[in-house]
Amino acid sequence: MKAAILKKLGTLLTIEEIPKPQVGENDVLMKVKAAGICIADMYTLRGERPIKLPHILGHEASGVVAEVGSKVKKFKTGDRILGNAIITCNECYYCKNDLEQVCNKHTIVGTDGGTQGAFAEYYKLPEGNVYHLPEEIPFDQATVITSPLASAYHGVRIADIHRGDTVVVYGGGAIGYHAMLGALSYDSVRVFMIDTVDKKLELARKAGAAEVMNPSREDPVKRILGLTEGRGADVVIEAVGLNQTINQAILSVGKAGRLVFMGAPFGKISFEFENYRQSFLFKEIKMTSSITNRKDEMPQLIELVRTKKIDLSRSVSLKLPFEKINEGLEIVKNDVGNLIRVVLEFD
Ligand SMILES: [Zn+2]
Ligand SMILES: [Zn+2]
């Protein structure tokens, strides 16, 4: 099979012919139709995640079943499928207490080393990580479900959104944008999107944002208070990870509001309260962080996308043939054109 192989950190991938993965008794082998390029692939390329080289990156894949192991029950050759690349141990304290999202041995196939990823003609996953893909969902959109939408939706789900809520999202990138779509799948919710890039705000507006704000031109906190009779938002999702936006997020949320941090900064973060009592203590805010999804959310998500309650028609900004993978990685690395998702397609 053809595979894009990472041989040295920081270099381009080389496309080579290598043997297909060997299928174990509980494995499903996918003939990959589409694979998304994720920022997590960049972290691996730059050496920010542990990896054994040579390695095949990629963890956002959809395709058809090429082969199944002898104990696989739910799938047969030719089925349309998508893969959830998150592997948990089923043995640690958290896994045993139904908290697999914070498993001590949590890994992502194709990013953390040890397992081969999806930038190849064939991609192997355990049966428990594979889901049937309904005909209504195209392969390119299915790749979006596997990682950016799944992570964003987990954050939205734990934000405890109620009918009529005002939800503010800081950051219109892949996570923020899909958190917005997740929030819009709830009844009668209005979403305000905040980003410094007008192109991302335009996209958010087309996809259903009630209001968009560019903090380089206006104070988003002031505007949010103005649009909520001074109360602040019911839910705020922070998907940037800058000191400034994290602090603005706290000021934007109202009394008894919920705040979910999803931005992933590398540096030091400090909370800066001019008035700690009014802006934080007296509001009884519920604050939580969220970084990955749970397996039981995947069937819910697939159904939400199938029924178009979550509309992924604007999520894939660019499609490239598999052979142009290095071009795709460069585009994602340099954030050229502020694209939501770049997806590789296979013949
Ligand atoms: Zn990803
Ligand atoms: Zn575990």
GROMACS .gro file of C-alpha atoms and ligand atoms in nm:
model
  349
    1MET     CA    1   0.000   0.000   0.000
    2LYS     CA    2   0.099   0.364  -0.042
    3ALA     CA    3   0.178   0.545   0.285
    4ALA     CA    4   0.316   0.888   0.379
    5ILE     CA    5   0.601   0.820   0.618
    6LEU     CA    6   0.765   1.053   0.869
    7LYS     CA    7   1.131   0.957   0.886
    8LYS     CA    8   1.285   1.259   1.057
    9LEU     CA    9   1.115   1.522   1.275
   10GLY     CA   10   1.055   1.854   1.105
   11THR     CA   11   1.100   1.715   0.752
   12LEU     CA   12   0.855   1.638   0.472
   13LEU     CA   13   0.681   1.301   0.455
   14THR     CA   14   0.790   1.047   0.195
   15ILE     CA   15   0.528   0.850   0.007
   16GLU     CA   16   0.639   0.488  -0.020
   17GLU     CA   17   0.502   0.141  -0.092
   18ILE     CA   18   0.490  -0.064   0.228
   19PRO     CA   19   0.302  -0.381   0.333
   20LYS     CA   20  -0.061  -0.345   0.451
   21PRO     CA   21  -0.112  -0.361   0.832
   22GLN     CA   22  -0.167  -0.713   0.970
   23VAL     CA   23  -0.522  -0.751   1.101
   24GLY     CA   24  -0.555  -0.891   1.455
   25GLU     CA   25  -0.865  -1.087   1.559
   26ASN     CA   26  -1.044  -0.777   1.696
   27ASP     CA   27  -0.929  -0.532   1.427
   28VAL     CA   28  -1.099  -0.364   1.136
   29LEU     CA   29  -0.889  -0.264   0.835
   30MET     CA   30  -1.016   0.050   0.664
   31LYS     CA   31  -0.952   0.134   0.299
   32VAL     CA   32  -0.911   0.505   0.358
   33LYS     CA   33  -1.126   0.737   0.144
   34ALA     CA   34  -1.057   1.064   0.326
   35ALA     CA   35  -0.821   1.177   0.604
   36GLY     CA   36  -0.815   1.515   0.778
   37ILE     CA   37  -0.499   1.704   0.871
   38CYS     CA   38  -0.508   1.809   1.237
   39ILE     CA   39  -0.298   2.053   1.438
   40ALA     CA   40  -0.205   1.749   1.651
   41ASP     CA   41  -0.019   1.612   1.346
   42MET     CA   42   0.183   1.936   1.349
   43TYR     CA   43   0.273   1.890   1.716
   44THR     CA   44   0.404   1.542   1.633
   45LEU     CA   45   0.595   1.665   1.327
   46ARG     CA   46   0.763   1.932   1.538
   47GLY     CA   47   0.861   1.679   1.805
   48GLU     CA   48   0.621   1.811   2.072
   49ARG     CA   49   0.470   1.465   2.124
   50PRO     CA   50   0.666   1.145   2.185
   51ILE     CA   51   0.702   0.939   1.869
   52LYS     CA   52   0.903   0.640   1.747
   53LEU     CA   53   1.030   0.692   1.392
   54PRO     CA   54   0.962   0.603   1.116
   55HIS     CA   55   0.593   0.672   1.168
   56ILE     CA   56   0.266   0.725   0.978
   57LEU     CA   57   0.068   1.026   1.104
   58GLY     CA   58  -0.306   1.094   1.069
   59HIS     CA   59  -0.601   1.010   1.295
   60GLU     CA   60  -0.909   1.159   1.127
   61ALA     CA   61  -1.020   0.898   0.876
   62SER     CA   62  -1.323   0.758   0.700
   63GLY     CA   63  -1.350   0.489   0.436
   64VAL     CA   64  -1.478   0.138   0.374
   65VAL     CA   65  -1.403  -0.191   0.547
   66ALA     CA   66  -1.132  -0.382   0.357
   67GLU     CA   67  -1.088  -0.671   0.600
   68VAL     CA   68  -1.206  -0.777   0.947
   69GLY     CA   69  -1.046  -0.991   1.220
   70SER     CA   70  -1.198  -1.330   1.308
   71LYS     CA   71  -1.375  -1.200   1.622
   72VAL     CA   72  -1.521  -0.883   1.464
   73LYS     CA   73  -1.902  -0.896   1.477
   74LYS     CA   74  -2.040  -0.556   1.378
   75PHE     CA   75  -1.866  -0.496   1.043
   76LYS     CA   76  -1.822  -0.667   0.708
   77THR     CA   77  -1.617  -0.590   0.397
   78GLY     CA   78  -1.747  -0.291   0.203
   79ASP     CA   79  -1.927  -0.119   0.498
   80ARG     CA   80  -1.888   0.261   0.509
   81ILE     CA   81  -1.710   0.349   0.835
   82LEU     CA   82  -1.536   0.620   1.031
   83GLY     CA   83  -1.274   0.575   1.297
   84ASN     CA   84  -1.238   0.725   1.642
   85ALA     CA   85  -0.863   0.737   1.698
   86ILE     CA   86  -0.873   0.762   2.078
   87ILE     CA   87  -0.739   0.460   2.259
   88THR     CA   88  -0.799   0.419   2.633
   89CYS     CA   89  -0.671   0.143   2.863
   90ASN     CA   90  -0.997   0.016   3.024
   91GLU     CA   91  -0.790  -0.060   3.335
   92CYS     CA   92  -0.688   0.263   3.510
   93TYR     CA   93  -0.880   0.431   3.794
   94TYR     CA   94  -1.055   0.667   3.551
   95CYS     CA   95  -1.150   0.404   3.294
   96LYS     CA   96  -1.295   0.191   3.574
   97ASN     CA   97  -1.500   0.489   3.696
   98ASP     CA   98  -1.652   0.572   3.355
   99LEU     CA   99  -1.417   0.867   3.302
  100GLU     CA  100  -1.232   0.732   2.998
  101GLN     CA  101  -1.178   1.087   2.865
  102VAL     CA  102  -0.910   1.137   3.132
  103CYS     CA  103  -0.760   0.786   3.107
  104ASN     CA  104  -0.402   0.773   3.237
  105LYS     CA  105  -0.288   0.594   2.922
  106HIS     CA  106  -0.496   0.799   2.678
  107THR     CA  107  -0.335   0.799   2.332
  108ILE     CA  108  -0.437   0.903   1.984
  109VAL     CA  109  -0.355   0.664   1.701
  110GLY     CA  110  -0.109   0.826   1.463
  111THR     CA  111   0.003   1.105   1.695
  112ASP     CA  112   0.156   0.956   2.008
  113GLY     CA  113   0.368   0.682   1.858
  114GLY     CA  114   0.344   0.307   1.868
  115THR     CA  115   0.047   0.282   1.635
  116GLN     CA  116   0.021   0.354   1.265
  117GLY     CA  117  -0.196   0.645   1.155
  118ALA     CA  118  -0.431   0.717   0.867
  119PHE     CA  119  -0.210   0.888   0.608
  120ALA     CA  120  -0.199   0.566   0.410
  121GLU     CA  121  -0.419   0.360   0.179
  122TYR     CA  122  -0.511   0.127   0.465
  123TYR     CA  123  -0.558   0.204   0.835
  124LYS     CA  124  -0.617  -0.043   1.117
  125LEU     CA  125  -0.832   0.020   1.429
  126PRO     CA  126  -0.979  -0.198   1.705
  127GLU     CA  127  -1.348  -0.280   1.640
  128GLY     CA  128  -1.451  -0.065   1.938
  129ASN     CA  129  -1.308   0.243   1.767
  130VAL     CA  130  -1.503   0.199   1.443
  131TYR     CA  131  -1.855   0.329   1.365
  132HIS     CA  132  -2.092   0.277   1.075
  133LEU     CA  133  -2.109   0.582   0.851
  134PRO     CA  134  -2.458   0.652   0.712
  135GLU     CA  135  -2.491   0.712   0.334
  136GLU     CA  136  -2.609   1.070   0.397
  137ILE     CA  137  -2.268   1.175   0.535
  138PRO     CA  138  -1.992   1.222   0.275
  139PHE     CA  139  -1.646   1.080   0.354
  140ASP     CA  140  -1.478   1.423   0.376
  141GLN     CA  141  -1.730   1.550   0.635
  142ALA     CA  142  -1.699   1.223   0.829
  143THR     CA  143  -1.332   1.299   0.897
  144VAL     CA  144  -1.442   1.618   1.075
  145ILE     CA  145  -1.664   1.418   1.311
  146THR     CA  146  -1.374   1.197   1.423
  147SER     CA  147  -1.165   1.466   1.591
  148PRO     CA  148  -1.247   1.841   1.583
  149LEU     CA  149  -1.623   1.797   1.612
  150ALA     CA  150  -1.589   1.514   1.866
  151SER     CA  151  -1.358   1.716   2.093
  152ALA     CA  152  -1.567   2.033   2.060
  153TYR     CA  153  -1.894   1.849   2.121
  154HIS     CA  154  -1.767   1.695   2.445
  155GLY     CA  155  -1.694   2.047   2.573
  156VAL     CA  156  -2.041   2.163   2.465
  157ARG     CA  157  -2.208   1.865   2.628
  158ILE     CA  158  -2.046   1.924   2.966
  159ALA     CA  159  -2.134   2.296   2.944
  160ASP     CA  160  -2.491   2.195   3.035
  161ILE     CA  161  -2.671   2.412   2.778
  162HIS     CA  162  -3.040   2.484   2.835
  163ARG     CA  163  -3.314   2.602   2.600
  164GLY     CA  164  -3.287   2.976   2.538
  165ASP     CA  165  -2.927   3.007   2.657
  166THR     CA  166  -2.680   3.260   2.520
  167VAL     CA  167  -2.354   3.084   2.435
  168VAL     CA  168  -2.035   3.281   2.369
  169VAL     CA  169  -1.746   3.116   2.184
  170TYR     CA  170  -1.399   3.269   2.197
  171GLY     CA  171  -1.208   3.150   1.890
  172GLY     CA  172  -1.344   3.057   1.545
  173GLY     CA  173  -1.085   2.790   1.457
  174ALA     CA  174  -1.159   2.421   1.416
  175ILE     CA  175  -1.254   2.366   1.782
  176GLY     CA  176  -1.440   2.694   1.839
  177TYR     CA  177  -1.628   2.672   1.510
  178HIS     CA  178  -1.743   2.317   1.582
  179ALA     CA  179  -1.828   2.407   1.942
  180MET     CA  180  -2.057   2.671   1.791
  181LEU     CA  181  -2.220   2.410   1.565
  182GLY     CA  182  -2.259   2.179   1.865
  183ALA     CA  183  -2.423   2.457   2.069
  184LEU     CA  184  -2.658   2.538   1.778
  185SER     CA  185  -2.784   2.179   1.781
  186TYR     CA  186  -2.964   2.266   2.109
  187ASP     CA  187  -3.311   2.426   2.085
  188SER     CA  188  -3.345   2.806   2.081
  189VAL     CA  189  -2.983   2.882   2.161
  190ARG     CA  190  -2.811   3.195   2.034
  191VAL     CA  191  -2.437   3.193   1.981
  192PHE     CA  192  -2.197   3.489   1.971
  193MET     CA  193  -1.861   3.422   1.803
  194ILE     CA  194  -1.548   3.620   1.887
  195ASP     CA  195  -1.231   3.617   1.677
  196THR     CA  196  -0.973   3.867   1.549
  197VAL     CA  197  -0.995   3.725   1.194
  198ASP     CA  198  -1.290   3.866   0.996
  199LYS     CA  199  -1.292   3.567   0.760
  200LYS     CA  200  -1.364   3.335   1.053
  201LEU     CA  201  -1.639   3.567   1.175
  202GLU     CA  202  -1.800   3.569   0.828
  203LEU     CA  203  -1.799   3.190   0.825
  204ALA     CA  204  -1.948   3.178   1.177
  205ARG     CA  205  -2.220   3.420   1.069
  206LYS     CA  206  -2.310   3.204   0.766
  207ALA     CA  207  -2.317   2.895   0.987
  208GLY     CA  208  -2.565   3.049   1.233
  209ALA     CA  209  -2.390   3.284   1.478
  210ALA     CA  210  -2.641   3.544   1.602
  211GLU     CA  211  -2.366   3.801   1.663
  212VAL     CA  212  -1.998   3.816   1.575
  213MET     CA  213  -1.736   4.038   1.743
  214ASN     CA  214  -1.381   4.129   1.652
  215PRO     CA  215  -1.189   4.223   1.972
  216SER     CA  216  -0.938   4.424   1.770
  217ARG     CA  217  -1.222   4.670   1.701
  218GLU     CA  218  -1.446   4.648   2.007
  219ASP     CA  219  -1.453   4.524   2.365
  220PRO     CA  220  -1.635   4.190   2.346
  221VAL     CA  221  -1.716   4.183   2.719
  222LYS     CA  222  -1.896   4.518   2.698
  223ARG     CA  223  -2.089   4.408   2.391
  224ILE     CA  224  -2.190   4.074   2.548
  225LEU     CA  225  -2.317   4.253   2.861
  226GLY     CA  226  -2.507   4.496   2.635
  227LEU     CA  227  -2.673   4.210   2.447
  228THR     CA  228  -2.777   4.025   2.764
  229GLU     CA  229  -2.933   4.310   2.969
  230GLY     CA  230  -2.611   4.326   3.169
  231ARG     CA  231  -2.632   3.963   3.283
  232GLY     CA  232  -2.351   3.811   3.077
  233ALA     CA  233  -2.363   3.482   2.888
  234ASP     CA  234  -2.509   3.159   3.023
  235VAL     CA  235  -2.227   2.957   2.871
  236VAL     CA  236  -1.883   3.064   2.753
  237ILE     CA  237  -1.649   2.837   2.559
  238GLU     CA  238  -1.287   2.949   2.545
  239ALA     CA  239  -1.118   2.790   2.242
  240VAL     CA  240  -0.816   3.018   2.196
  241GLY     CA  241  -0.589   2.964   2.495
  242LEU     CA  242  -0.445   3.313   2.538
  243ASN     CA  243  -0.415   3.490   2.871
  244GLN     CA  244  -0.635   3.772   2.742
  245THR     CA  245  -0.918   3.554   2.606
  246ILE     CA  246  -0.917   3.330   2.914
  247ASN     CA  247  -0.966   3.640   3.132
  248GLN     CA  248  -1.226   3.788   2.897
  249ALA     CA  249  -1.412   3.456   2.908
  250ILE     CA  250  -1.446   3.483   3.288
  251LEU     CA  251  -1.573   3.841   3.261
  252SER     CA  252  -1.823   3.742   2.986
  253VAL     CA  253  -2.004   3.473   3.180
  254GLY     CA  254  -2.304   3.566   3.393
  255LYS     CA  255  -2.429   3.449   3.733
  256ALA     CA  256  -2.465   3.071   3.760
  257GLY     CA  257  -2.302   3.052   3.418
  258ARG     CA  258  -2.083   2.771   3.285
  259LEU     CA  259  -1.738   2.822   3.147
  260VAL     CA  260  -1.550   2.559   2.945
  261PHE     CA  261  -1.181   2.601   2.867
  262MET     CA  262  -1.074   2.424   2.549
  263GLY     CA  263  -0.785   2.640   2.424
  264ALA     CA  264  -0.449   2.471   2.483
  265PRO     CA  265  -0.173   2.722   2.567
  266PHE     CA  266   0.185   2.609   2.624
  267GLY     CA  267   0.290   2.909   2.837
  268LYS     CA  268   0.192   3.043   3.178
  269ILE     CA  269  -0.166   3.161   3.233
  270SER     CA  270  -0.271   3.398   3.510
  271PHE     CA  271  -0.614   3.514   3.619
  272GLU     CA  272  -0.632   3.889   3.661
  273PHE     CA  273  -0.932   4.023   3.850
  274GLU     CA  274  -0.977   4.394   3.906
  275ASN     CA  275  -1.278   4.307   4.114
  276TYR     CA  276  -1.255   3.943   4.218
  277ARG     CA  277  -1.582   3.954   4.415
  278GLN     CA  278  -1.801   4.098   4.141
  279SER     CA  279  -1.640   3.941   3.838
  280PHE     CA  280  -1.594   3.595   3.985
  281LEU     CA  281  -1.680   3.506   4.344
  282PHE     CA  282  -2.036   3.638   4.363
  283LYS     CA  283  -2.133   3.488   4.025
  284GLU     CA  284  -2.109   3.120   4.129
  285ILE     CA  285  -1.958   3.023   3.796
  286LYS     CA  286  -1.902   2.657   3.711
  287MET     CA  287  -1.566   2.627   3.539
  288THR     CA  288  -1.437   2.318   3.365
  289SER     CA  289  -1.176   2.218   3.113
  290SER     CA  290  -1.228   1.981   2.822
  291ILE     CA  291  -0.978   1.840   2.579
  292THR     CA  292  -1.105   1.518   2.428
  293ASN     CA  293  -1.418   1.316   2.369
  294ARG     CA  294  -1.581   0.995   2.493
  295LYS     CA  295  -1.668   0.697   2.276
  296ASP     CA  296  -2.035   0.706   2.376
  297GLU     CA  297  -2.066   1.053   2.218
  298MET     CA  298  -1.976   0.926   1.870
  299PRO     CA  299  -2.312   0.762   1.784
  300GLN     CA  300  -2.494   1.078   1.907
  301LEU     CA  301  -2.273   1.293   1.687
  302ILE     CA  302  -2.312   1.076   1.378
  303GLU     CA  303  -2.691   1.102   1.420
  304LEU     CA  304  -2.677   1.481   1.470
  305VAL     CA  305  -2.475   1.514   1.147
  306ARG     CA  306  -2.693   1.266   0.957
  307THR     CA  307  -3.007   1.460   1.045
  308LYS     CA  308  -2.829   1.792   0.972
  309LYS     CA  309  -2.884   1.924   1.326
  310ILE     CA  310  -2.511   1.977   1.296
  311ASP     CA  311  -2.430   2.103   0.947
  312LEU     CA  312  -2.073   2.022   0.841
  313SER     CA  313  -2.114   2.154   0.487
  314ARG     CA  314  -1.874   2.445   0.555
  315SER     CA  315  -1.620   2.254   0.765
  316VAL     CA  316  -1.396   2.116   0.491
  317SER     CA  317  -1.226   2.423   0.348
  318LEU     CA  318  -0.986   2.247   0.112
  319LYS     CA  319  -0.961   1.900  -0.040
  320LEU     CA  320  -0.633   1.771  -0.181
  321PRO     CA  321  -0.535   1.439  -0.337
  322PHE     CA  322  -0.335   1.217  -0.098
  323GLU     CA  323  -0.018   1.267  -0.307
  324LYS     CA  324  -0.024   1.638  -0.212
  325ILE     CA  325  -0.002   1.564   0.161
  326ASN     CA  326   0.311   1.774   0.214
  327GLU     CA  327   0.141   2.073   0.052
  328GLY     CA  328  -0.154   2.020   0.289
  329LEU     CA  329   0.073   2.001   0.593
  330GLU     CA  330   0.243   2.329   0.494
  331ILE     CA  331  -0.096   2.500   0.456
  332VAL     CA  332  -0.208   2.381   0.800
  333LYS     CA  333   0.129   2.464   0.960
  334ASN     CA  334   0.127   2.822   0.834
  335ASP     CA  335  -0.251   2.861   0.879
  336VAL     CA  336  -0.273   2.985   0.518
  337GLY     CA  337  -0.619   3.134   0.453
  338ASN     CA  338  -0.746   3.047   0.803
  339LEU     CA  339  -0.899   2.722   0.683
  340ILE     CA  340  -1.120   2.518   0.915
  341ARG     CA  341  -1.017   2.178   0.778
  342VAL     CA  342  -0.787   2.043   0.506
  343VAL     CA  343  -0.882   1.692   0.398
  344LEU     CA  344  -0.683   1.447   0.186
  345GLU     CA  345  -0.876   1.229  -0.055
  346PHE     CA  346  -0.779   0.886  -0.188
  347ASP     CA  347  -0.884   0.744  -0.527
  348ZN      ZN  348  -0.740   1.570   1.523
  349ZN      ZN  349  -0.749   0.419   3.140
   0.00000   0.00000   0.00000
